[in-house]
Amino acid sequence: MAPPAPKPRILVVDDEPGLRDMLSILFKREGLDVTLAPGFATARDAVTNAPEPYAVVLTDLLMPDGNGMDLVSLVRQRTARTEVIVMTAHGGVETAIEAMRRGAYDFVTKPFATSELRALVQKALEKRAIVSENERLRAQLLRERGRELLGHSEPMRRIFDLVQRIANARTTVLLTGESGTGKERIARAIHDASDRRDKPFLVVNCGAIPETLIEAELFGHEKGAFTGAVASRLGIFREAEGGTVLLDEIGELESSLQVKLLRVLQERKVRSVGAPAEVSVDVRVLAATNRNVEEDVRSGRFRQDLYYRLNVIRVEVPPLRERREDIRPLAEHFLARCAGEQNKDIRGLAPDAVRALEAYAFPGNVRELENILERAVALATGQTIGLGDLPREVSGLAAQPLPSLVGLPDEGCNLDDVIGEVERRLILQALERSGGVRTHAAKLLGVTLRSLRYRLQKHALGSEEDLEDGQESSGPKTPS
């Protein structure tokens, strides 16, 4: 039997004991889990230390130790999942507008009827339920899309589970792994799964921007700060306010910029080039590198204090060759996307093409796989990507020149094996020269199509999708 659903939690903040008690009784009868706070400080601690956000915060406007408006701002800084209702005896249009501007759900003036307040809280709970359901559906969609993009292997399932756990944290994340493994995709998945997803996600390649410009690129500059600065610029950190910044190739950052970045991470403030003062920023910082950062720290090339600041959470992305079960689903995803972008009716991968991809080492990792499928879609003439549509280094169709057999080796040989190998290489060369079209390959070899199919089967170069004799393919057919 499933456990009962937890009660919605409401925080009631008011310095009048009698009103707090009355509201506690009222909302407990409504089935809510009620927490009481006599003032701003207690309410602030309750909001800050709550393991889960409150469903509703009902707060007085004027309290001896603080202001309800400040509590609205505090709640909004921490979460968008809490609805805040402000109540006061000092109401007015200006107060209502300010409360709503700061993110309050609504405003009620004392004295109020309990039925009015009960209805208002119920509407706030209904709104929160709708928002929560939308978030759940969106998170489910992001999980499905993220798993499709990242892969289904056990290492990638662990990474994706970690992505979900750290998405809403403010801590920095260091993504490491070979070039092309998908570190930027994982960073994007972290952003998309977080409560910052509606804010900017900006990427800066620290190795691609000249040293003289990288500071202005990151932190901005004032007009006239240097030659060519004809206008002011905010910089990546301020442009991404409320969102996420990915510092790609962080290992390429020069030492002078490492010091300034460390200060930004510690103080959460940036100073534009030529500006007189710092400006506060609210951004989540992710960093990625394909370098051995620990070795760079030992050699003094990378600051140890910055490394520790970045390496709060580490995500190590394995190369594609170590998770071959991801190759086919990733290839099918890239195939579908590229076919749509190029407006081509391509419906899948031939078995021999899948086997070739799964056997390939992929030194360029996921990025190389994506490029291979984009190329294959562009070159394909049929509805299926076959072996002949893949690059030679992947397909293996670029056979080596046949060795000349000048005589019987001293140690002898197996005649059937030698003849079989010569036949196999000639067939591969004919298929390469014909672009994988078997009727053309058969003509080049001076054999019938039936004979070629037999020989393909004999040398395990055919696939289960070979057509019966006498039928023609709508596109090229290639061997495995």
GROMACS .gro file of C-alpha atoms in nm:
model
  480
    1MET     CA    1   0.000   0.000   0.000
    2ALA     CA    2   0.145   0.338  -0.102
    3PRO     CA    3   0.213   0.586   0.181
    4PRO     CA    4  -0.022   0.886   0.199
    5ALA     CA    5   0.085   1.198   0.013
    6PRO     CA    6   0.253   1.459   0.236
    7LYS     CA    7   0.042   1.753   0.345
    8PRO     CA    8   0.110   2.088   0.176
    9ARG     CA    9   0.322   2.304   0.407
   10ILE     CA   10   0.232   2.663   0.493
   11LEU     CA   11   0.443   2.914   0.687
   12VAL     CA   12   0.239   3.174   0.879
   13VAL     CA   13   0.438   3.485   0.980
   14ASP     CA   14   0.282   3.743   1.214
   15ASP     CA   15   0.383   3.911   1.540
   16GLU     CA   16   0.032   3.884   1.688
   17PRO     CA   17   0.007   3.555   1.888
   18GLY     CA   18  -0.373   3.547   1.874
   19LEU     CA   19  -0.381   3.578   1.495
   20ARG     CA   20  -0.108   3.314   1.455
   21ASP     CA   21  -0.304   3.066   1.668
   22MET     CA   22  -0.629   3.135   1.484
   23LEU     CA   23  -0.463   3.086   1.146
   24SER     CA   24  -0.293   2.769   1.270
   25ILE     CA   25  -0.628   2.617   1.368
   26LEU     CA   26  -0.788   2.734   1.042
   27PHE     CA   27  -0.529   2.583   0.809
   28LYS     CA   28  -0.481   2.261   1.005
   29ARG     CA   29  -0.855   2.203   0.955
   30GLU     CA   30  -0.787   2.254   0.582
   31GLY     CA   31  -0.538   1.967   0.595
   32LEU     CA   32  -0.220   2.176   0.580
   33ASP     CA   33   0.106   2.127   0.770
   34VAL     CA   34   0.139   2.462   0.953
   35THR     CA   35   0.461   2.628   1.072
   36LEU     CA   36   0.437   2.949   1.278
   37ALA     CA   37   0.690   3.233   1.290
   38PRO     CA   38   0.656   3.541   1.516
   39GLY     CA   39   0.880   3.766   1.307
   40PHE     CA   40   1.115   3.816   1.014
   41ALA     CA   41   1.424   3.648   1.163
   42THR     CA   42   1.237   3.329   1.254
   43ALA     CA   43   1.067   3.321   0.915
   44ARG     CA   44   1.399   3.376   0.737
   45ASP     CA   45   1.554   3.081   0.922
   46ALA     CA   46   1.250   2.863   0.848
   47VAL     CA   47   1.267   2.942   0.475
   48THR     CA   48   1.645   2.901   0.458
   49ASN     CA   49   1.662   2.572   0.648
   50ALA     CA   50   1.350   2.406   0.508
   51PRO     CA   51   1.437   2.070   0.345
   52GLU     CA   52   1.167   2.136   0.085
   53PRO     CA   53   1.016   2.472  -0.016
   54TYR     CA   54   0.691   2.570   0.157
   55ALA     CA   55   0.382   2.553  -0.060
   56VAL     CA   56   0.261   2.890   0.071
   57VAL     CA   57   0.408   3.164   0.288
   58LEU     CA   58   0.148   3.391   0.450
   59THR     CA   59   0.330   3.691   0.595
   60ASP     CA   60   0.249   4.013   0.772
   61LEU     CA   61   0.393   4.325   0.610
   62LEU     CA   62   0.523   4.515   0.914
   63MET     CA   63   0.706   4.323   1.190
   64PRO     CA   64   0.926   4.449   1.475
   65ASP     CA   65   1.244   4.293   1.331
   66GLY     CA   66   1.182   4.318   0.958
   67ASN     CA   67   0.959   4.372   0.659
   68GLY     CA   68   0.731   4.130   0.479
   69MET     CA   69   0.849   4.269   0.143
   70ASP     CA   70   1.203   4.154   0.226
   71LEU     CA   71   1.068   3.809   0.306
   72VAL     CA   72   0.896   3.800  -0.035
   73SER     CA   73   1.230   3.881  -0.199
   74LEU     CA   74   1.410   3.617   0.008
   75VAL     CA   75   1.161   3.347  -0.087
   76ARG     CA   76   1.182   3.444  -0.455
   77GLN     CA   77   1.563   3.429  -0.450
   78ARG     CA   78   1.552   3.073  -0.318
   79THR     CA   79   1.269   2.918  -0.517
   80ALA     CA   80   0.989   2.980  -0.763
   81ARG     CA   81   0.785   2.695  -0.613
   82THR     CA   82   0.648   2.889  -0.313
   83GLU     CA   83   0.346   3.121  -0.338
   84VAL     CA   84   0.364   3.422  -0.105
   85ILE     CA   85   0.060   3.611   0.023
   86VAL     CA   86   0.116   3.943   0.203
   87MET     CA   87  -0.131   4.061   0.468
   88THR     CA   88  -0.130   4.401   0.633
   89ALA     CA   89  -0.343   4.662   0.809
   90HIS     CA   90  -0.157   4.932   0.619
   91GLY     CA   91  -0.282   4.854   0.270
   92GLY     CA   92  -0.285   5.062  -0.037
   93VAL     CA   93  -0.245   5.037  -0.411
   94GLU     CA   94   0.126   5.119  -0.393
   95THR     CA   95   0.184   4.844  -0.136
   96ALA     CA   96  -0.004   4.589  -0.345
   97ILE     CA   97   0.192   4.681  -0.658
   98GLU     CA   98   0.524   4.655  -0.476
   99ALA     CA   99   0.433   4.317  -0.327
  100MET     CA  100   0.338   4.180  -0.668
  101ARG     CA  101   0.649   4.329  -0.827
  102ARG     CA  102   0.865   4.141  -0.581
  103GLY     CA  103   0.691   3.818  -0.668
  104ALA     CA  104   0.400   3.785  -0.423
  105TYR     CA  105   0.103   3.579  -0.538
  106ASP     CA  106  -0.151   3.815  -0.387
  107PHE     CA  107  -0.226   4.073  -0.119
  108VAL     CA  108  -0.491   4.086   0.154
  109THR     CA  109  -0.584   4.372   0.388
  110LYS     CA  110  -0.654   4.330   0.758
  111PRO     CA  111  -0.912   4.279   0.894
  112PHE     CA  112  -1.014   4.001   0.657
  113ALA     CA  113  -1.281   3.733   0.660
  114THR     CA  114  -1.143   3.384   0.719
  115SER     CA  115  -1.343   3.260   0.421
  116GLU     CA  116  -1.166   3.517   0.201
  117LEU     CA  117  -0.823   3.412   0.324
  118ARG     CA  118  -0.907   3.041   0.300
  119ALA     CA  119  -1.015   3.085  -0.063
  120LEU     CA  120  -0.702   3.284  -0.144
  121VAL     CA  121  -0.472   3.019   0.004
  122GLN     CA  122  -0.663   2.745  -0.181
  123LYS     CA  123  -0.616   2.929  -0.512
  124ALA     CA  124  -0.244   2.966  -0.436
  125LEU     CA  125  -0.220   2.592  -0.368
  126GLU     CA  126  -0.404   2.514  -0.692
  127LYS     CA  127  -0.166   2.735  -0.886
  128ARG     CA  128   0.132   2.568  -0.723
  129ALA     CA  129  -0.009   2.224  -0.806
  130ILE     CA  130  -0.042   2.321  -1.173
  131VAL     CA  131   0.311   2.463  -1.178
  132SER     CA  132   0.447   2.151  -1.005
  133GLU     CA  133   0.275   1.922  -1.255
  134ASN     CA  134   0.414   2.126  -1.543
  135GLU     CA  135   0.759   2.103  -1.387
  136ARG     CA  136   0.719   1.727  -1.346
  137LEU     CA  137   0.619   1.682  -1.709
  138ARG     CA  138   0.897   1.907  -1.825
  139ALA     CA  139   1.151   1.723  -1.610
  140GLN     CA  140   1.027   1.393  -1.754
  141LEU     CA  141   1.068   1.530  -2.105
  142LEU     CA  142   1.415   1.659  -2.021
  143ARG     CA  143   1.512   1.321  -1.874
  144GLU     CA  144   1.396   1.142  -2.187
  145ARG     CA  145   1.568   1.390  -2.416
  146GLY     CA  146   1.878   1.395  -2.198
  147ARG     CA  147   1.910   1.017  -2.195
  148GLU     CA  148   1.869   1.016  -2.572
  149LEU     CA  149   2.146   1.272  -2.611
  150LEU     CA  150   2.380   1.128  -2.350
  151GLY     CA  151   2.330   0.755  -2.405
  152HIS     CA  152   2.191   0.449  -2.228
  153SER     CA  153   2.508   0.280  -2.102
  154GLU     CA  154   2.566   0.232  -1.731
  155PRO     CA  155   2.834   0.507  -1.710
  156MET     CA  156   2.601   0.757  -1.879
  157ARG     CA  157   2.304   0.654  -1.665
  158ARG     CA  158   2.515   0.733  -1.360
  159ILE     CA  159   2.611   1.070  -1.506
  160PHE     CA  160   2.251   1.154  -1.591
  161ASP     CA  161   2.136   1.061  -1.241
  162LEU     CA  162   2.408   1.292  -1.106
  163VAL     CA  163   2.287   1.567  -1.339
  164GLN     CA  164   1.939   1.544  -1.187
  165ARG     CA  165   2.075   1.558  -0.831
  166ILE     CA  166   2.300   1.860  -0.882
  167ALA     CA  167   2.080   2.058  -1.122
  168ASN     CA  168   1.943   2.304  -0.865
  169ALA     CA  169   2.262   2.342  -0.662
  170ARG     CA  170   2.461   2.664  -0.694
  171THR     CA  171   2.795   2.484  -0.667
  172THR     CA  172   3.043   2.484  -0.953
  173VAL     CA  173   3.084   2.170  -1.162
  174LEU     CA  174   3.398   2.056  -1.344
  175LEU     CA  175   3.339   1.836  -1.648
  176THR     CA  176   3.641   1.641  -1.768
  177GLY     CA  177   3.698   1.402  -2.055
  178GLU     CA  178   3.839   1.373  -2.404
  179SER     CA  179   3.746   1.622  -2.671
  180GLY     CA  180   3.409   1.548  -2.830
  181THR     CA  181   3.270   1.330  -2.550
  182GLY     CA  182   2.970   1.556  -2.498
  183LYS     CA  183   3.073   1.774  -2.204
  184GLU     CA  184   2.883   2.074  -2.339
  185ARG     CA  185   2.569   1.861  -2.387
  186ILE     CA  186   2.593   1.750  -2.024
  187ALA     CA  187   2.640   2.109  -1.910
  188ARG     CA  188   2.331   2.203  -2.109
  189ALA     CA  189   2.140   1.915  -1.949
  190ILE     CA  190   2.235   2.048  -1.603
  191HIS     CA  191   2.104   2.392  -1.697
  192ASP     CA  192   1.785   2.257  -1.857
  193ALA     CA  193   1.704   2.048  -1.550
  194SER     CA  194   1.760   2.338  -1.310
  195ASP     CA  195   1.537   2.621  -1.193
  196ARG     CA  196   1.759   2.849  -1.404
  197ARG     CA  197   1.640   2.690  -1.729
  198ASP     CA  198   1.438   2.995  -1.836
  199LYS     CA  199   1.747   3.216  -1.804
  200PRO     CA  200   2.046   3.231  -2.043
  201PHE     CA  201   2.291   2.944  -2.094
  202LEU     CA  202   2.608   3.097  -2.237
  203VAL     CA  203   2.926   2.919  -2.345
  204VAL     CA  204   3.268   3.076  -2.380
  205ASN     CA  205   3.564   2.883  -2.521
  206CYS     CA  206   3.858   3.000  -2.313
  207GLY     CA  207   4.106   2.862  -2.564
  208ALA     CA  208   3.956   3.026  -2.872
  209ILE     CA  209   3.966   3.391  -2.760
  210PRO     CA  210   4.293   3.588  -2.762
  211GLU     CA  211   4.440   3.663  -2.421
  212THR     CA  212   4.402   4.037  -2.482
  213LEU     CA  213   4.024   4.001  -2.528
  214ILE     CA  214   3.922   3.722  -2.293
  215GLU     CA  215   3.887   3.949  -1.986
  216ALA     CA  216   3.653   4.187  -2.169
  217GLU     CA  217   3.464   3.889  -2.313
  218LEU     CA  218   3.402   3.745  -1.967
  219PHE     CA  219   3.359   4.054  -1.753
  220GLY     CA  220   3.269   4.329  -2.001
  221HIS     CA  221   3.428   4.666  -2.066
  222GLU     CA  222   3.348   5.033  -2.052
  223LYS     CA  223   3.343   5.258  -2.356
  224GLY     CA  224   3.695   5.381  -2.426
  225ALA     CA  225   3.857   5.131  -2.187
  226PHE     CA  226   4.098   5.026  -2.463
  227THR     CA  227   4.158   5.087  -2.831
  228GLY     CA  228   3.856   4.968  -3.025
  229ALA     CA  229   3.615   4.984  -2.728
  230VAL     CA  230   3.373   5.217  -2.906
  231ALA     CA  231   3.082   5.109  -2.687
  232SER     CA  232   3.032   4.948  -2.347
  233ARG     CA  233   2.968   4.575  -2.320
  234LEU     CA  234   2.823   4.378  -2.030
  235GLY     CA  235   3.031   4.063  -2.074
  236ILE     CA  236   2.930   3.697  -2.051
  237PHE     CA  237   2.879   3.692  -1.674
  238ARG     CA  238   2.640   3.986  -1.669
  239GLU     CA  239   2.463   3.878  -1.988
  240ALA     CA  240   2.391   3.542  -1.824
  241GLU     CA  241   2.238   3.699  -1.511
  242GLY     CA  242   2.022   3.441  -1.335
  243GLY     CA  243   2.139   3.168  -1.568
  244THR     CA  244   2.443   2.949  -1.633
  245VAL     CA  245   2.789   3.009  -1.778
  246LEU     CA  246   2.996   2.724  -1.919
  247LEU     CA  247   3.368   2.798  -1.931
  248ASP     CA  248   3.480   2.550  -2.195
  249GLU     CA  249   3.849   2.456  -2.222
  250ILE     CA  250   3.909   2.615  -1.881
  251GLY     CA  251   4.257   2.460  -1.877
  252GLU     CA  252   4.363   2.706  -2.149
  253LEU     CA  253   4.289   3.013  -1.935
  254GLU     CA  254   4.597   3.227  -1.872
  255SER     CA  255   4.722   3.262  -1.514
  256SER     CA  256   4.633   3.633  -1.486
  257LEU     CA  257   4.270   3.555  -1.572
  258GLN     CA  258   4.267   3.260  -1.333
  259VAL     CA  259   4.318   3.502  -1.042
  260LYS     CA  260   4.031   3.725  -1.154
  261LEU     CA  261   3.800   3.428  -1.216
  262LEU     CA  262   3.873   3.296  -0.867
  263ARG     CA  263   3.764   3.628  -0.718
  264VAL     CA  264   3.443   3.623  -0.921
  265LEU     CA  265   3.362   3.274  -0.794
  266GLN     CA  266   3.436   3.373  -0.434
  267GLU     CA  267   3.271   3.715  -0.424
  268ARG     CA  268   3.008   3.671  -0.698
  269LYS     CA  269   3.103   4.013  -0.830
  270VAL     CA  270   3.263   4.126  -1.156
  271ARG     CA  271   3.446   4.441  -1.255
  272SER     CA  272   3.430   4.543  -1.620
  273VAL     CA  273   3.752   4.656  -1.783
  274GLY     CA  274   3.774   5.029  -1.715
  275ALA     CA  275   3.490   5.030  -1.459
  276PRO     CA  276   3.538   5.201  -1.119
  277ALA     CA  277   3.344   4.946  -0.914
  278GLU     CA  278   3.236   4.583  -0.902
  279VAL     CA  279   2.884   4.465  -0.983
  280SER     CA  280   2.710   4.166  -0.819
  281VAL     CA  281   2.614   3.878  -1.047
  282ASP     CA  282   2.400   3.570  -0.998
  283VAL     CA  283   2.523   3.295  -1.231
  284ARG     CA  284   2.588   2.921  -1.201
  285VAL     CA  285   2.939   2.844  -1.326
  286LEU     CA  286   3.024   2.517  -1.499
  287ALA     CA  287   3.370   2.445  -1.641
  288ALA     CA  288   3.494   2.184  -1.889
  289THR     CA  289   3.835   2.069  -2.003
  290ASN     CA  290   4.001   1.785  -2.193
  291ARG     CA  291   4.332   1.849  -2.016
  292ASN     CA  292   4.474   1.667  -1.715
  293VAL     CA  293   4.402   1.947  -1.468
  294GLU     CA  294   4.572   1.771  -1.176
  295GLU     CA  295   4.893   1.752  -1.378
  296ASP     CA  296   4.858   2.122  -1.469
  297VAL     CA  297   4.818   2.203  -1.097
  298ARG     CA  298   5.131   2.004  -1.008
  299SER     CA  299   5.329   2.179  -1.281
  300GLY     CA  300   5.206   2.521  -1.168
  301ARG     CA  301   5.026   2.595  -1.492
  302PHE     CA  302   4.683   2.600  -1.324
  303ARG     CA  303   4.615   2.760  -0.986
  304GLN     CA  304   4.545   2.510  -0.711
  305ASP     CA  305   4.295   2.737  -0.533
  306LEU     CA  306   4.096   2.787  -0.855
  307TYR     CA  307   4.103   2.413  -0.921
  308TYR     CA  308   3.954   2.342  -0.578
  309ARG     CA  309   3.691   2.613  -0.632
  310LEU     CA  310   3.589   2.463  -0.968
  311ASN     CA  311   3.616   2.099  -0.866
  312VAL     CA  312   3.335   2.105  -0.608
  313ILE     CA  313   3.147   1.846  -0.813
  314ARG     CA  314   3.337   1.643  -1.073
  315VAL     CA  315   3.176   1.480  -1.376
  316GLU     CA  316   3.414   1.256  -1.570
  317VAL     CA  317   3.275   1.176  -1.916
  318PRO     CA  318   3.404   0.847  -2.061
  319PRO     CA  319   3.510   0.824  -2.428
  320LEU     CA  320   3.266   0.667  -2.672
  321ARG     CA  321   3.490   0.362  -2.725
  322GLU     CA  322   3.434   0.271  -2.358
  323ARG     CA  323   3.053   0.275  -2.395
  324ARG     CA  324   2.989   0.113  -2.729
  325GLU     CA  325   2.629   0.032  -2.641
  326ASP     CA  326   2.561   0.404  -2.680
  327ILE     CA  327   2.682   0.414  -3.041
  328ARG     CA  328   2.368   0.281  -3.208
  329PRO     CA  329   2.109   0.493  -3.020
  330LEU     CA  330   2.323   0.805  -3.062
  331ALA     CA  331   2.370   0.728  -3.432
  332GLU     CA  332   1.996   0.682  -3.480
  333HIS     CA  333   1.930   1.012  -3.300
  334PHE     CA  334   2.180   1.200  -3.519
  335LEU     CA  335   2.047   1.026  -3.830
  336ALA     CA  336   1.689   1.135  -3.760
  337ARG     CA  337   1.792   1.491  -3.684
  338CYS     CA  338   2.021   1.528  -3.988
  339ALA     CA  339   1.764   1.371  -4.221
  340GLY     CA  340   1.507   1.622  -4.100
  341GLU     CA  341   1.747   1.914  -4.138
  342GLN     CA  342   1.844   1.804  -4.489
  343ASN     CA  343   1.485   1.713  -4.583
  344LYS     CA  344   1.578   1.359  -4.690
  345ASP     CA  345   1.368   1.046  -4.654
  346ILE     CA  346   1.616   0.823  -4.472
  347ARG     CA  347   1.465   0.569  -4.238
  348GLY     CA  348   1.751   0.391  -4.067
  349LEU     CA  349   2.090   0.224  -4.066
  350ALA     CA  350   2.168  -0.101  -4.246
  351PRO     CA  351   2.294  -0.379  -4.016
  352ASP     CA  352   2.638  -0.376  -4.179
  353ALA     CA  353   2.667   0.000  -4.119
  354VAL     CA  354   2.570  -0.047  -3.753
  355ARG     CA  355   2.835  -0.318  -3.712
  356ALA     CA  356   3.099  -0.097  -3.870
  357LEU     CA  357   3.011   0.195  -3.641
  358GLU     CA  358   3.013  -0.023  -3.331
  359ALA     CA  359   3.355  -0.162  -3.425
  360TYR     CA  360   3.513   0.178  -3.490
  361ALA     CA  361   3.737   0.339  -3.224
  362PHE     CA  362   3.598   0.696  -3.256
  363PRO     CA  363   3.904   0.902  -3.164
  364GLY     CA  364   3.678   1.208  -3.202
  365ASN     CA  365   3.409   1.056  -2.977
  366VAL     CA  366   3.044   1.169  -2.998
  367ARG     CA  367   3.130   1.474  -3.207
  368GLU     CA  368   3.292   1.250  -3.468
  369LEU     CA  369   2.988   1.019  -3.471
  370GLU     CA  370   2.762   1.319  -3.528
  371ASN     CA  371   2.980   1.440  -3.817
  372ILE     CA  372   2.987   1.091  -3.971
  373LEU     CA  373   2.607   1.070  -3.972
  374GLU     CA  374   2.571   1.421  -4.111
  375ARG     CA  375   2.807   1.326  -4.396
  376ALA     CA  376   2.631   0.993  -4.453
  377VAL     CA  377   2.290   1.160  -4.481
  378ALA     CA  378   2.427   1.414  -4.729
  379LEU     CA  379   2.577   1.140  -4.951
  380ALA     CA  380   2.304   0.876  -4.921
  381THR     CA  381   2.099   0.797  -5.230
  382GLY     CA  382   1.864   0.544  -5.073
  383GLN     CA  383   1.637   0.527  -4.770
  384THR     CA  384   1.892   0.339  -4.561
  385ILE     CA  385   2.244   0.436  -4.458
  386GLY     CA  386   2.469   0.156  -4.577
  387LEU     CA  387   2.834   0.074  -4.544
  388GLY     CA  388   2.920   0.261  -4.861
  389ASP     CA  389   2.779   0.582  -4.712
  390LEU     CA  390   3.032   0.576  -4.427
  391PRO     CA  391   3.389   0.711  -4.444
  392ARG     CA  392   3.652   0.459  -4.551
  393GLU     CA  393   3.819   0.453  -4.209
  394VAL     CA  394   3.487   0.343  -4.059
  395SER     CA  395   3.354   0.112  -4.332
  396GLY     CA  396   3.679  -0.075  -4.392
  397LEU     CA  397   3.604  -0.076  -4.763
  398ALA     CA  398   3.938   0.086  -4.847
  399ALA     CA  399   4.116  -0.243  -4.894
  400GLN     CA  400   4.493  -0.260  -4.909
  401PRO     CA  401   4.655  -0.329  -5.250
  402LEU     CA  402   4.671  -0.698  -5.331
  403PRO     CA  403   5.012  -0.848  -5.261
  404SER     CA  404   5.175  -1.012  -5.560
  405LEU     CA  405   5.212  -1.385  -5.509
  406VAL     CA  406   5.545  -1.458  -5.684
  407GLY     CA  407   5.581  -1.811  -5.565
  408LEU     CA  408   5.507  -2.069  -5.305
  409PRO     CA  409   5.639  -1.964  -4.961
  410ASP     CA  410   5.914  -2.183  -4.819
  411GLU     CA  411   5.686  -2.295  -4.539
  412GLY     CA  412   5.401  -2.367  -4.781
  413CYS     CA  413   5.048  -2.226  -4.765
  414ASN     CA  414   4.680  -2.314  -4.756
  415LEU     CA  415   4.568  -2.265  -5.116
  416ASP     CA  416   4.200  -2.228  -5.031
  417ASP     CA  417   4.277  -1.957  -4.772
  418VAL     CA  418   4.498  -1.760  -5.011
  419ILE     CA  419   4.244  -1.776  -5.294
  420GLY     CA  420   3.965  -1.687  -5.053
  421GLU     CA  421   4.152  -1.381  -4.926
  422VAL     CA  422   4.228  -1.262  -5.280
  423GLU     CA  423   3.859  -1.306  -5.369
  424ARG     CA  424   3.746  -1.120  -5.058
  425ARG     CA  425   3.975  -0.821  -5.126
  426LEU     CA  426   3.871  -0.797  -5.489
  427ILE     CA  427   3.504  -0.796  -5.386
  428LEU     CA  428   3.569  -0.515  -5.133
  429GLN     CA  429   3.756  -0.311  -5.395
  430ALA     CA  430   3.477  -0.359  -5.647
  431LEU     CA  431   3.217  -0.248  -5.392
  432GLU     CA  432   3.425   0.057  -5.303
  433ARG     CA  433   3.470   0.155  -5.669
  434SER     CA  434   3.098   0.108  -5.740
  435GLY     CA  435   2.988   0.307  -5.437
  436GLY     CA  436   2.836  -0.005  -5.283
  437VAL     CA  437   2.602  -0.075  -5.578
  438ARG     CA  438   2.617  -0.453  -5.612
  439THR     CA  439   2.501  -0.478  -5.972
  440HIS     CA  440   2.791  -0.252  -6.075
  441ALA     CA  441   3.035  -0.442  -5.854
  442ALA     CA  442   2.929  -0.771  -6.016
  443LYS     CA  443   3.002  -0.625  -6.363
  444LEU     CA  444   3.346  -0.509  -6.252
  445LEU     CA  445   3.422  -0.861  -6.130
  446GLY     CA  446   3.274  -1.028  -6.438
  447VAL     CA  447   3.026  -1.236  -6.239
  448THR     CA  448   2.650  -1.246  -6.212
  449LEU     CA  449   2.464  -1.070  -5.934
  450ARG     CA  450   2.358  -1.413  -5.805
  451SER     CA  451   2.724  -1.521  -5.795
  452LEU     CA  452   2.828  -1.202  -5.614
  453ARG     CA  453   2.559  -1.253  -5.352
  454TYR     CA  454   2.678  -1.607  -5.296
  455ARG     CA  455   3.036  -1.488  -5.250
  456LEU     CA  456   2.927  -1.210  -5.014
  457GLN     CA  457   2.751  -1.469  -4.804
  458LYS     CA  458   3.051  -1.702  -4.823
  459HIS     CA  459   3.285  -1.435  -4.689
  460ALA     CA  460   3.033  -1.306  -4.431
  461LEU     CA  461   3.010  -0.976  -4.616
  462GLY     CA  462   2.633  -0.984  -4.671
  463SER     CA  463   2.345  -0.889  -4.444
  464GLU     CA  464   2.013  -1.046  -4.361
  465GLU     CA  465   1.844  -0.773  -4.565
  466ASP     CA  466   1.992  -0.895  -4.898
  467LEU     CA  467   1.722  -0.903  -5.166
  468GLU     CA  468   1.613  -1.226  -5.329
  469ASP     CA  469   1.754  -1.289  -5.676
  470GLY     CA  470   1.569  -1.101  -5.945
  471GLN     CA  471   1.467  -0.808  -5.719
  472GLU     CA  472   1.623  -0.465  -5.738
  473SER     CA  473   1.707  -0.230  -5.450
  474SER     CA  474   1.576   0.123  -5.436
  475GLY     CA  475   1.919   0.229  -5.313
  476PRO     CA  476   2.274   0.096  -5.285
  477LYS     CA  477   2.330  -0.224  -5.088
  478THR     CA  478   2.665  -0.272  -4.922
  479PRO     CA  479   2.848  -0.547  -4.734
  480SER     CA  480   2.926  -0.565  -4.369
   0.00000   0.00000   0.00000
